[in-house]
Amino acid sequence: MQTRLAFEYMLTPDGIVRDQALVLDADGRITHMEPAKGQCDGFFAIPGMPNAHSHAFQRALAGFGEAADTTAAGQDSFWSWREAMYRFANRISPEEMFIVAREAFWDMLRGGYTSVAEFHYLHHLPDGAPGPIMARTVIAAAREAGIRLRLLPVYYQTGGFKQPPRDEQRRFVHASIDDFCGLLREIHGVDLGLAPHSLRGVPPESLAELVEKAGKVIGGAFPIHMHVSEQQREVDECRAVYGVTPVQLLARSVKLDSRWHLVHATHATAEECANIRASGAGVVLCPITEAYLGDGLFAADEFVAAGGSIAIGSDSNCRIDAVEELRVLEYGQRLRSQKRARFATADGLGIPLWQAACSGGAKALGQAVGALAPGHWADIVVLDRDAASLRGHDADTFMDALVIGGSRADIADVYVGGQRRVQDGRTRDAEESARQFAHVVMRLSAT
Ligand SMILES: [Zn+2]
């Protein structure tokens, strides 16, 4: 690990600075900043983006399930995609999970993400046998790829509101909260959090007990993530069974606070958004996946303008690119409001948007990430001097140019805790990993 990294330009919490070096301690944390004194390790360094929501195995599913259902043309939805996802999920072995997750994590690093909250629900083996093997596989894949991990083991109990679990969900479901806590006890050596899957997957009356019992195993402060209000059908079913929306049901079942991160919250009303903000909870948005699945649009611009905390996630991993994720976020709000520059301030669009997602992501992961500043991990994305999107720009508009016209192709190097994991846009063993990944995808997709 290098203990001093100097860049021509650097995005800090105080704005863009020139010719400065980050000084790191032996663990890879930033201790302070000082003049570069002639050293230069790259052109333009920005904080690595925390990826606040991922299902790594779904990387293998991208591009499948896109043919129109001729019996219901134009009616394809999240729910038919979910059937395709279950087919892949039920076939994948631990060895295949390792290959797919490692490729997904390397793809995240190449795409500008330096840490990931892995929302892990593929717990049991293909034959349904329980145990920690799949979770340990994800941890091993993250370690090999070199990405910072917050593992969020998912508690899944029901197959819908007051519905028994379906056979296709057998790898996800635990018999009881105590059974799930047994799994938590067998996972070691990683930052852990908790993920009640959704109110479809966890009855509201179980939530408080789950948080309390899981908390005793995990210990200390930990983030809690949950899918909430992603789909209109979910909202309708929740109303039919409980007479309230998922956000309302959650808010009356637990005390929401800054530990809670609501994933999607797509159909949250203005009043619900105000209550989420007041509670201190964050929202995790996955704009590419939400578009891919036809979920709808969360009123993110209004939420942020009112002081709400947002993070971004690559979720289905159908396309992994932190720059593009932010662009789709911004453009979704433009289309929703028929106005421009929805997240812009006097500093432009790119800086506040990147920093808001970094700051919200750091909260969602519960890690000292998302800022090039003392006390934070040296998780760094270095943009290429020859990046097409930056041509003709200077520090005043670099980040706007990146978010509007750039992509992962503009990334040269990526560091995690001061260790270089991407060099000139490439991770190590890229060809062999890609070959193994392609082989697994072919097996999983074979009919
Ligand atoms: Zn998800």
Coordinates of C-alpha atoms and ligand atoms in Angstrom, one line a residue:
M1 CA 0.0 0.0 0.0
Q2 CA 1.2 3.5 -0.8
T3 CA 1.1 5.8 2.2
R4 CA 1.0 9.0 0.2
L5 CA -1.1 9.5 -2.9
A6 CA -0.9 12.8 -4.8
F7 CA -3.2 14.1 -7.5
E8 CA -3.4 17.1 -9.8
Y9 CA -7.0 17.7 -8.8
M10 CA -8.9 16.3 -5.9
L11 CA -12.6 16.6 -4.9
T12 CA -12.7 17.3 -1.1
P13 CA -15.6 18.3 1.1
D14 CA -14.3 21.9 0.6
G15 CA -14.4 21.7 -3.1
I16 CA -11.8 20.9 -5.8
V17 CA -8.2 21.5 -4.7
R18 CA -5.0 21.4 -6.8
D19 CA -1.7 19.5 -6.4
Q20 CA -2.4 18.0 -3.0
A21 CA -1.5 14.6 -1.5
L22 CA -3.4 12.4 0.9
V23 CA -1.3 10.9 3.7
L24 CA -2.5 7.5 4.9
D25 CA -1.9 5.4 8.0
A26 CA -0.9 1.8 7.8
D27 CA -4.6 0.6 7.6
G28 CA -5.4 2.8 4.7
R29 CA -7.2 5.7 6.4
I30 CA -6.5 9.3 5.5
T31 CA -4.7 11.1 8.3
H32 CA -4.2 14.5 6.6
M33 CA -3.6 16.4 3.4
E34 CA -0.5 18.2 2.4
P35 CA 1.0 19.8 -0.8
A36 CA 1.9 17.3 -3.5
K37 CA 5.5 18.6 -3.7
G38 CA 6.0 17.3 -7.3
Q39 CA 4.5 13.8 -6.7
C40 CA 1.6 12.9 -9.0
D41 CA -0.3 9.6 -8.9
G42 CA -3.1 10.6 -11.2
F43 CA -5.1 13.4 -12.7
F44 CA -8.4 13.9 -10.8
A45 CA -9.3 12.0 -7.6
I46 CA -12.9 11.9 -6.4
P47 CA -14.3 9.8 -3.5
G48 CA -15.2 6.2 -4.4
M49 CA -18.9 5.8 -4.5
P50 CA -20.5 3.5 -1.8
N51 CA -22.9 1.0 -3.5
A52 CA -25.7 1.0 -1.0
H53 CA -27.8 -1.9 -2.5
S54 CA -26.7 -4.9 -4.5
H55 CA -27.8 -8.5 -5.1
A56 CA -24.5 -9.7 -6.6
F57 CA -25.8 -13.0 -8.1
Q58 CA -28.3 -11.1 -10.3
R59 CA -25.3 -9.9 -12.3
A60 CA -25.7 -13.2 -14.2
L61 CA -29.3 -12.4 -15.1
A62 CA -28.8 -9.2 -17.0
G63 CA -30.1 -9.4 -20.6
F64 CA -32.3 -12.4 -19.9
G65 CA -36.1 -12.2 -19.6
E66 CA -36.3 -9.3 -22.1
A67 CA -38.3 -11.1 -24.9
A68 CA -41.9 -10.0 -25.0
D69 CA -44.4 -12.4 -23.6
T70 CA -46.6 -12.9 -26.7
T71 CA -49.6 -13.9 -24.6
A72 CA -49.4 -10.6 -22.8
A73 CA -47.5 -8.2 -25.0
G74 CA -46.6 -5.0 -23.3
Q75 CA -47.7 -6.4 -19.9
D76 CA -44.3 -7.7 -18.8
S77 CA -43.6 -6.5 -15.3
F78 CA -41.4 -6.7 -12.2
W79 CA -43.4 -9.8 -11.3
S80 CA -42.6 -11.8 -14.5
W81 CA -38.9 -10.7 -14.1
R82 CA -39.0 -12.1 -10.6
E83 CA -40.0 -15.5 -11.9
A84 CA -36.8 -15.4 -14.1
M85 CA -34.8 -14.3 -11.2
Y86 CA -36.0 -17.3 -9.1
R87 CA -35.0 -19.7 -11.8
F88 CA -31.4 -18.4 -11.7
A89 CA -31.4 -18.2 -7.9
N90 CA -32.4 -21.8 -7.4
R91 CA -29.8 -23.2 -9.7
I92 CA -26.6 -21.4 -8.6
S93 CA -24.1 -23.4 -6.6
P94 CA -21.6 -22.0 -4.1
E95 CA -18.8 -22.3 -6.6
E96 CA -20.9 -20.4 -9.2
M97 CA -21.9 -17.8 -6.7
F98 CA -18.2 -17.1 -6.0
I99 CA -17.5 -16.6 -9.7
V100 CA -20.6 -14.4 -10.3
A101 CA -20.2 -12.3 -7.1
R102 CA -16.4 -11.8 -7.7
E103 CA -17.1 -10.6 -11.3
A104 CA -19.9 -8.3 -10.0
F105 CA -17.6 -6.9 -7.4
W106 CA -14.8 -6.3 -9.9
D107 CA -17.3 -4.7 -12.2
M108 CA -18.3 -2.4 -9.3
L109 CA -14.7 -1.3 -8.8
R110 CA -14.3 -0.7 -12.5
G111 CA -17.6 1.2 -12.4
G112 CA -16.6 3.7 -9.6
Y113 CA -17.9 1.9 -6.5
T114 CA -15.4 1.1 -3.8
S115 CA -17.7 -0.4 -1.1
V116 CA -20.9 -2.4 -1.3
A117 CA -23.9 -3.2 0.9
E118 CA -24.7 -6.7 -0.2
F119 CA -28.4 -7.5 0.4
H120 CA -27.8 -11.2 0.7
Y121 CA -30.9 -13.5 0.6
L122 CA -29.6 -16.5 -1.2
H123 CA -28.8 -18.3 2.0
H124 CA -29.4 -22.0 1.6
L125 CA -27.8 -24.5 -0.8
P126 CA -29.7 -25.5 -4.0
D127 CA -31.2 -28.6 -2.2
G128 CA -32.4 -26.3 0.6
A129 CA -29.8 -27.3 3.2
P130 CA -29.1 -24.3 5.5
G131 CA -25.8 -23.0 6.7
P132 CA -23.3 -20.2 6.3
I133 CA -21.7 -21.5 3.0
M134 CA -23.4 -19.0 0.7
A135 CA -22.8 -16.0 3.0
R136 CA -19.1 -17.0 3.4
T137 CA -18.9 -17.3 -0.4
V138 CA -20.0 -13.7 -0.8
I139 CA -17.5 -12.6 1.8
A140 CA -14.7 -14.6 0.1
A141 CA -15.6 -13.1 -3.3
A142 CA -15.5 -9.5 -2.0
R143 CA -12.2 -10.2 -0.3
E144 CA -10.7 -11.6 -3.5
A145 CA -12.1 -8.6 -5.6
G146 CA -10.8 -6.1 -3.0
I147 CA -14.1 -4.2 -2.5
R148 CA -15.1 -3.0 1.0
L149 CA -18.2 -5.0 2.1
R150 CA -21.1 -4.5 4.5
L151 CA -23.0 -7.8 4.4
L152 CA -26.7 -7.5 5.0
P153 CA -28.1 -11.0 5.7
V154 CA -31.7 -10.9 4.7
Y155 CA -34.5 -12.2 6.9
Y156 CA -37.3 -13.7 4.7
Q157 CA -40.3 -15.4 6.2
T158 CA -43.4 -15.0 4.0
G159 CA -44.2 -15.2 0.3
G160 CA -46.4 -12.1 0.3
F161 CA -48.6 -10.2 2.7
K162 CA -49.9 -12.9 5.1
Q163 CA -49.0 -15.5 2.4
P164 CA -46.9 -18.7 3.1
P165 CA -43.5 -18.8 1.3
R166 CA -43.5 -20.3 -2.1
D167 CA -41.3 -23.3 -3.1
E168 CA -39.2 -21.0 -5.4
Q169 CA -38.3 -19.0 -2.3
R170 CA -37.0 -22.0 -0.4
R171 CA -33.3 -20.8 -0.5
F172 CA -34.2 -17.5 1.0
V173 CA -36.6 -18.4 3.9
H174 CA -35.7 -19.1 7.5
A175 CA -38.0 -21.1 9.7
S176 CA -37.8 -18.6 12.6
I177 CA -36.0 -15.5 13.8
D178 CA -33.9 -17.8 16.2
D179 CA -33.0 -19.9 13.2
F180 CA -31.8 -16.8 11.3
C181 CA -29.8 -15.6 14.3
G182 CA -28.1 -18.9 14.2
L183 CA -26.9 -18.0 10.7
L184 CA -25.7 -14.6 11.9
R185 CA -23.6 -16.3 14.6
E186 CA -21.8 -18.3 12.0
I187 CA -20.7 -15.3 9.9
H188 CA -17.4 -13.9 10.9
G189 CA -14.8 -11.3 9.8
V190 CA -17.0 -8.8 8.1
D191 CA -19.1 -5.7 8.9
L192 CA -22.6 -7.0 9.3
G193 CA -26.0 -5.3 9.1
L194 CA -29.6 -6.5 9.0
A195 CA -32.0 -6.6 6.1
P196 CA -35.7 -7.6 6.8
H197 CA -36.5 -8.3 3.1
S198 CA -39.7 -6.3 2.8
L199 CA -43.1 -6.2 4.4
R200 CA -44.1 -8.8 1.8
G201 CA -41.3 -11.0 3.2
V202 CA -41.5 -10.2 6.9
P203 CA -44.7 -9.8 8.9
P204 CA -44.8 -6.4 10.6
E205 CA -45.4 -8.0 14.0
S206 CA -42.1 -9.8 13.7
L207 CA -40.0 -6.7 12.9
A208 CA -39.3 -5.5 16.5
E209 CA -38.3 -8.9 17.7
L210 CA -36.1 -9.4 14.7
V211 CA -34.2 -6.2 15.2
E212 CA -33.8 -6.9 18.9
K213 CA -32.6 -10.5 18.6
A214 CA -30.4 -9.8 15.6
G215 CA -28.9 -6.8 17.4
K216 CA -27.8 -9.0 20.2
V217 CA -25.8 -11.2 17.8
I218 CA -24.4 -8.4 15.6
G219 CA -23.7 -6.0 18.5
G220 CA -22.9 -2.3 18.4
A221 CA -24.3 0.1 15.8
F222 CA -25.4 -1.4 12.5
P223 CA -27.5 -0.3 9.5
I224 CA -30.9 -1.9 8.8
H225 CA -32.0 -2.0 5.2
M226 CA -35.4 -3.0 3.8
H227 CA -37.2 -2.9 0.4
V228 CA -40.2 -0.7 0.8
S229 CA -42.9 0.5 -1.6
E230 CA -41.1 -0.5 -4.7
Q231 CA -44.1 -1.5 -6.8
Q232 CA -47.6 -0.2 -7.1
R233 CA -48.9 -3.7 -6.7
E234 CA -47.1 -4.0 -3.4
V235 CA -48.8 -0.8 -2.2
D236 CA -52.2 -2.1 -3.4
E237 CA -51.8 -5.5 -1.7
C238 CA -50.6 -3.9 1.5
R239 CA -53.6 -1.6 1.6
A240 CA -55.9 -4.5 0.9
V241 CA -54.5 -6.6 3.8
Y242 CA -53.6 -3.9 6.3
G243 CA -55.5 -0.8 5.2
V244 CA -52.3 1.3 5.0
T245 CA -49.4 1.7 2.7
P246 CA -46.1 -0.1 3.3
V247 CA -44.3 3.0 4.5
Q248 CA -47.2 3.7 7.0
L249 CA -47.1 0.0 8.1
L250 CA -43.4 0.1 8.7
A251 CA -43.6 3.4 10.6
R252 CA -46.2 2.0 13.0
S253 CA -44.4 -1.3 13.4
V254 CA -40.9 0.0 14.4
K255 CA -39.4 3.2 15.5
L256 CA -37.7 4.5 12.4
D257 CA -34.4 6.2 13.0
S258 CA -31.0 6.9 11.4
R259 CA -30.2 3.1 11.4
W260 CA -33.0 2.5 8.9
H261 CA -32.5 2.8 5.1
L262 CA -35.6 2.4 2.9
V263 CA -34.6 0.8 -0.4
H264 CA -36.6 2.3 -3.4
A265 CA -39.5 4.0 -1.5
T266 CA -40.7 4.6 -5.0
H267 CA -44.4 5.2 -4.2
A268 CA -43.9 7.0 -0.9
T269 CA -46.3 10.0 -0.7
A270 CA -45.2 13.6 0.2
E271 CA -46.4 13.1 3.7
E272 CA -44.6 9.8 4.0
C273 CA -41.4 11.4 2.7
A274 CA -41.7 14.1 5.3
N275 CA -42.0 11.4 8.0
I276 CA -39.0 9.5 6.7
R277 CA -36.9 12.6 6.8
A278 CA -38.1 13.6 10.3
S279 CA -37.2 10.1 11.6
G280 CA -33.6 10.4 10.3
A281 CA -33.9 7.3 8.1
G282 CA -32.3 7.4 4.7
V283 CA -33.6 6.3 1.2
V284 CA -31.6 4.1 -1.1
L285 CA -32.4 4.7 -4.8
C286 CA -31.4 2.4 -7.7
P287 CA -32.4 4.4 -10.7
I288 CA -31.1 2.1 -13.4
T289 CA -32.7 -1.0 -11.9
E290 CA -35.9 0.9 -11.1
A291 CA -36.1 1.9 -14.8
Y292 CA -35.2 -1.7 -15.8
L293 CA -38.0 -3.1 -13.8
G294 CA -40.5 -0.4 -14.6
D295 CA -41.0 0.5 -10.9
G296 CA -41.8 4.2 -11.2
L297 CA -40.1 7.4 -9.9
F298 CA -39.5 8.4 -6.3
A299 CA -39.7 12.2 -5.8
A300 CA -36.0 12.3 -5.1
D301 CA -35.4 16.0 -6.0
E302 CA -38.0 17.2 -3.5
F303 CA -36.7 14.7 -0.8
V304 CA -33.2 16.0 -1.1
A305 CA -34.2 19.7 -1.4
A306 CA -36.0 19.2 2.0
G307 CA -32.9 17.8 3.6
G308 CA -33.4 14.1 3.0
S309 CA -30.5 11.6 2.7
I310 CA -30.2 9.5 -0.4
A311 CA -27.7 6.8 -1.4
I312 CA -27.5 4.9 -4.7
G313 CA -27.2 1.2 -5.4
S314 CA -26.7 -1.0 -8.4
D315 CA -29.3 -3.4 -7.1
S316 CA -29.9 -5.9 -10.0
N317 CA -26.4 -5.2 -11.4
C318 CA -27.9 -5.3 -14.9
R319 CA -25.5 -2.3 -15.6
I320 CA -22.9 -1.2 -13.1
D321 CA -21.7 2.4 -13.5
A322 CA -21.9 4.9 -10.7
V323 CA -21.7 7.8 -13.1
E324 CA -24.6 6.5 -15.2
E325 CA -26.6 5.7 -12.0
L326 CA -26.4 9.3 -11.0
R327 CA -27.3 10.5 -14.5
V328 CA -30.4 8.3 -14.7
L329 CA -31.3 9.6 -11.2
E330 CA -31.1 13.2 -12.4
Y331 CA -32.8 12.5 -15.8
G332 CA -35.7 10.6 -14.1
Q333 CA -36.4 13.7 -12.0
R334 CA -36.2 15.9 -15.1
L335 CA -38.7 13.7 -16.9
R336 CA -41.0 13.6 -13.8
S337 CA -40.9 17.4 -13.2
Q338 CA -40.4 18.6 -16.8
K339 CA -37.6 20.8 -15.4
R340 CA -33.8 20.8 -15.5
A341 CA -30.9 20.6 -13.1
R342 CA -32.9 19.0 -10.3
F343 CA -30.0 18.3 -7.9
A344 CA -27.9 21.4 -8.8
T345 CA -26.7 24.1 -6.5
A346 CA -24.5 27.2 -7.2
D347 CA -21.6 24.7 -7.5
G348 CA -23.3 23.1 -10.5
L349 CA -24.8 19.6 -10.7
G350 CA -22.0 17.1 -10.5
I351 CA -20.4 18.1 -7.2
P352 CA -23.5 18.2 -5.1
L353 CA -25.0 15.1 -6.7
W354 CA -21.8 13.0 -6.3
Q355 CA -21.3 14.3 -2.7
A356 CA -24.9 13.7 -1.7
A357 CA -24.8 10.1 -2.9
C358 CA -21.4 9.6 -1.2
S359 CA -22.6 11.0 2.1
G360 CA -25.9 9.1 2.0
G361 CA -24.0 5.9 1.0
A362 CA -21.6 6.3 3.9
K363 CA -24.5 6.4 6.3
A364 CA -26.2 3.5 4.6
L365 CA -23.1 1.4 4.9
G366 CA -22.2 2.7 8.4
Q367 CA -18.6 3.1 7.3
A368 CA -16.1 6.0 7.2
V369 CA -16.2 6.3 3.4
G370 CA -17.4 8.7 0.7
A371 CA -15.1 11.7 1.4
L372 CA -11.4 12.4 0.7
A373 CA -10.9 13.9 4.2
P374 CA -9.0 13.0 7.4
G375 CA -10.5 10.0 9.3
H376 CA -12.0 8.5 6.1
W377 CA -10.8 5.4 4.3
A378 CA -8.7 6.1 1.3
D379 CA -11.3 4.8 -1.1
I380 CA -10.6 6.8 -4.3
V381 CA -11.7 6.9 -7.9
V382 CA -9.1 8.5 -10.2
L383 CA -10.4 10.0 -13.5
D384 CA -8.3 9.6 -16.6
R385 CA -6.5 12.7 -17.9
D386 CA -7.7 11.7 -21.4
A387 CA -11.3 11.1 -20.4
A388 CA -13.5 12.0 -23.3
S389 CA -16.1 13.7 -21.2
L390 CA -13.6 16.1 -19.5
R391 CA -12.1 17.4 -22.7
G392 CA -12.0 21.2 -22.8
H393 CA -13.3 21.5 -19.2
D394 CA -11.5 22.8 -16.1
A395 CA -12.1 22.3 -12.4
D396 CA -15.2 24.5 -12.4
T397 CA -17.1 22.0 -14.6
F398 CA -15.3 18.7 -14.4
M399 CA -18.0 17.0 -12.3
D400 CA -20.9 18.4 -14.4
A401 CA -19.2 17.1 -17.5
L402 CA -18.7 13.7 -15.9
V403 CA -22.3 13.3 -14.8
I404 CA -23.8 14.6 -18.0
G405 CA -21.4 13.1 -20.6
G406 CA -19.2 10.6 -18.8
S407 CA -19.2 7.0 -17.7
R408 CA -17.1 4.3 -16.1
A409 CA -14.9 4.4 -19.3
D410 CA -13.5 7.7 -17.9
I411 CA -12.1 5.9 -14.8
A412 CA -8.3 5.2 -14.8
D413 CA -7.5 3.9 -11.3
V414 CA -9.5 2.8 -8.2
Y415 CA -8.1 2.5 -4.7
V416 CA -9.8 0.8 -1.7
G417 CA -8.1 1.6 1.7
G418 CA -5.1 2.9 -0.3
Q419 CA -4.7 -0.4 -2.2
R420 CA -4.9 0.0 -6.0
R421 CA -7.6 -2.4 -7.3
V422 CA -8.1 -1.0 -10.7
Q423 CA -5.2 0.2 -12.9
D424 CA -5.8 1.9 -16.3
G425 CA -9.5 0.8 -16.1
R426 CA -8.6 -2.9 -15.6
T427 CA -8.8 -5.3 -12.6
R428 CA -6.3 -8.2 -12.3
D429 CA -7.2 -11.6 -13.9
A430 CA -9.9 -9.9 -15.9
E431 CA -9.9 -12.3 -18.9
E432 CA -10.0 -15.4 -16.7
S433 CA -12.7 -14.1 -14.5
A434 CA -14.8 -13.0 -17.5
R435 CA -14.3 -16.5 -19.1
Q436 CA -15.5 -18.3 -15.9
F437 CA -18.4 -15.8 -15.5
A438 CA -19.6 -16.4 -19.1
H439 CA -19.5 -20.2 -18.5
V440 CA -21.6 -19.9 -15.4
V441 CA -24.1 -17.6 -17.1
M442 CA -24.5 -20.1 -20.0
R443 CA -25.2 -22.9 -17.5
L444 CA -27.7 -20.9 -15.4
S445 CA -29.6 -19.7 -18.5
A446 CA -29.7 -23.0 -20.3
T447 CA -33.3 -24.3 -20.6
Ligands
ZN1 ZN -33.2 -5.1 -4.1

